[in-house]
Coordinates of C-alpha atoms in Angstrom, one line a residue:
M1 CA -0.1 0.0 0.0
S2 CA 1.2 3.4 -0.8
I3 CA -0.4 5.7 1.7
R4 CA 0.9 9.1 2.7
A5 CA -0.4 12.3 4.1
A6 CA -2.2 14.3 1.7
L7 CA -0.3 17.2 0.0
A8 CA -1.8 20.6 -1.1
E9 CA -1.5 19.4 -4.7
D10 CA -3.6 16.3 -4.0
L11 CA -6.6 18.4 -2.8
P12 CA -8.1 19.2 -6.2
L13 CA -8.3 15.6 -7.1
L14 CA -10.1 14.4 -4.0
P15 CA -13.6 15.8 -5.1
R16 CA -13.1 13.9 -8.4
I17 CA -12.5 10.7 -6.4
E18 CA -15.6 11.2 -4.3
W19 CA -17.8 12.0 -7.3
A20 CA -16.7 8.9 -9.1
A21 CA -17.0 6.7 -5.9
G22 CA -20.6 8.2 -5.4
E23 CA -21.9 7.1 -8.7
K24 CA -22.5 3.5 -7.4
F25 CA -25.2 4.9 -5.1
R26 CA -27.3 5.8 -8.3
A27 CA -27.6 2.1 -9.1
I28 CA -29.3 1.4 -5.8
G29 CA -31.9 4.3 -6.0
M30 CA -29.7 6.8 -4.0
G31 CA -29.1 9.3 -6.7
G32 CA -29.3 12.1 -4.1
I33 CA -26.1 10.8 -2.5
A34 CA -24.4 10.5 -5.9
D35 CA -25.3 14.2 -6.6
D36 CA -24.1 15.3 -3.1
E37 CA -21.5 18.0 -3.3
P38 CA -18.0 17.0 -1.9
L39 CA -16.1 19.1 0.5
G40 CA -14.9 22.3 -0.9
P41 CA -11.3 23.5 -1.4
S42 CA -11.0 25.4 1.9
E43 CA -12.5 22.5 4.0
L44 CA -10.1 19.9 2.4
A45 CA -7.2 22.4 2.9
A46 CA -8.1 22.5 6.6
Y47 CA -8.0 18.7 6.9
Q48 CA -4.7 18.7 5.1
A49 CA -3.1 21.4 7.1
A50 CA -4.2 19.7 10.3
G51 CA -2.6 16.5 9.3
R52 CA -6.0 14.7 9.2
A53 CA -6.0 13.7 5.5
W54 CA -4.3 10.7 3.8
V55 CA -4.3 9.5 0.4
H56 CA -3.5 6.1 -1.3
V57 CA -1.3 6.8 -4.4
E58 CA -0.9 4.8 -7.5
D59 CA 1.5 6.0 -10.3
G60 CA 2.0 9.2 -8.4
M61 CA -1.8 10.1 -8.3
P62 CA -4.2 9.7 -5.5
V63 CA -6.9 7.1 -6.1
A64 CA -8.5 7.1 -2.7
Y65 CA -8.5 9.2 0.5
L66 CA -9.5 9.3 4.1
L67 CA -10.4 12.4 6.3
M68 CA -10.5 12.2 10.0
D69 CA -11.8 14.3 12.9
V70 CA -11.7 14.1 16.7
V71 CA -15.2 13.6 18.0
D72 CA -16.0 12.9 21.6
E73 CA -12.2 12.4 22.1
L74 CA -12.3 9.5 19.7
V75 CA -10.9 9.3 16.1
H76 CA -13.8 9.8 13.7
I77 CA -13.6 8.8 10.1
E78 CA -15.3 11.7 8.4
Q79 CA -14.9 10.4 4.8
V80 CA -13.2 7.6 3.1
S81 CA -13.6 7.4 -0.8
V82 CA -11.9 5.1 -3.4
H83 CA -12.1 5.8 -7.0
P84 CA -14.0 2.9 -8.8
R85 CA -10.9 2.0 -11.0
A86 CA -9.2 1.2 -7.7
A87 CA -12.0 -0.5 -5.9
H88 CA -12.2 -4.1 -4.5
R89 CA -8.4 -4.2 -3.9
G90 CA -8.4 -3.4 -0.1
I91 CA -7.4 0.2 -0.6
G92 CA -10.3 1.6 1.6
R93 CA -9.3 -1.0 4.3
G94 CA -5.7 -0.1 4.0
L95 CA -6.6 3.6 4.7
I96 CA -8.7 2.7 7.7
E97 CA -5.9 0.3 9.1
H98 CA -3.4 3.0 8.5
L99 CA -5.5 5.4 10.7
A100 CA -6.2 2.7 13.2
D101 CA -2.5 1.9 13.5
R102 CA -1.8 5.4 14.5
S103 CA -4.7 5.7 17.0
L104 CA -4.7 4.9 20.7
V105 CA -8.4 5.4 20.9
P106 CA -11.5 3.8 19.2
L107 CA -12.6 4.8 15.7
T108 CA -16.1 6.0 15.0
L109 CA -18.0 6.8 11.8
T110 CA -21.5 7.3 10.6
T111 CA -22.8 5.4 7.6
F112 CA -25.7 4.0 5.7
R113 CA -26.9 0.8 7.6
D114 CA -28.1 -1.2 4.6
V115 CA -25.7 -0.2 1.8
P116 CA -23.3 -3.2 1.2
W117 CA -20.2 -1.1 0.9
N118 CA -21.2 0.9 4.0
A119 CA -22.2 -0.6 7.4
P120 CA -21.9 -4.3 6.4
Y121 CA -18.4 -3.5 5.0
Y122 CA -17.3 -1.7 8.2
A123 CA -18.6 -4.6 10.3
R124 CA -16.2 -6.8 8.4
L125 CA -13.5 -4.5 9.5
G126 CA -14.4 -4.7 13.2
F127 CA -16.8 -1.9 13.6
I128 CA -20.0 -2.4 15.6
V129 CA -23.3 -0.4 15.6
L130 CA -23.2 2.1 18.4
H131 CA -26.6 2.5 19.8
D132 CA -26.0 5.2 22.4
P133 CA -23.5 7.6 20.8
A134 CA -21.7 10.4 22.8
P135 CA -23.0 13.9 22.5
Q136 CA -20.8 15.2 19.5
L137 CA -21.6 12.0 17.6
R138 CA -25.2 12.6 18.1
K139 CA -24.8 16.1 16.9
I140 CA -23.2 14.8 13.7
R141 CA -26.3 12.5 13.3
R142 CA -28.7 15.4 13.7
H143 CA -27.0 17.4 11.1
E144 CA -27.0 14.5 8.7
A145 CA -30.8 14.2 9.4
E146 CA -31.1 17.9 8.6
L147 CA -29.3 17.4 5.4
G148 CA -31.9 14.7 4.4
L149 CA -29.6 11.7 4.7
D150 CA -32.1 9.9 6.9
R151 CA -34.2 9.1 3.9
W152 CA -32.1 5.9 4.1
P153 CA -31.4 4.2 7.3
R154 CA -28.1 5.4 8.9
C155 CA -26.2 4.4 12.0
C156 CA -23.1 5.2 14.1
M157 CA -20.4 2.7 14.4
I158 CA -17.3 2.2 16.6
R159 CA -14.3 0.0 16.3
P160 CA -12.4 -0.5 19.6
A161 CA -8.8 0.4 19.8
P162 CA -6.5 -2.6 19.5
P163 CA -5.5 -4.2 22.9
T164 CA -1.9 -3.0 22.5
A165 CA -3.3 0.7 22.4
R166 CA -5.2 0.2 25.6
R167 CA -2.2 -0.5 27.8

């Protein structure tokens, strides 16, 4: 895996990756998700400047990326997107493992419950549904609902920190 911190010159490519990755939602009747606007340049620059953005690179170009926040004192995966031409090769998993390897606390995320490449995928990576999220994660879910994402069932998930990190 060729994962590195995102560079400023990577940032214009990230929305293209997200647009391309989002197209598969159209095939399952979730065109609104496919049409959702990716984060803008200033938002992506803030993640990059804070050291909270990573890319998977092939032939010198990003084909996938991950953005993280700190939510309720836990590491929160804000976005992970893999370009379809790089899909089904463990790249998303690699980005998540890259983040987990550097984290001493559990990982959280919010996702679509019934979309095969969302909650069921994350469950295979060790995430479990979080039924009673902490305050900031609840706030994220409320915001998602305000954006209309709750037209499709969503959930919060958590992946415990590895035992070696809990010492």
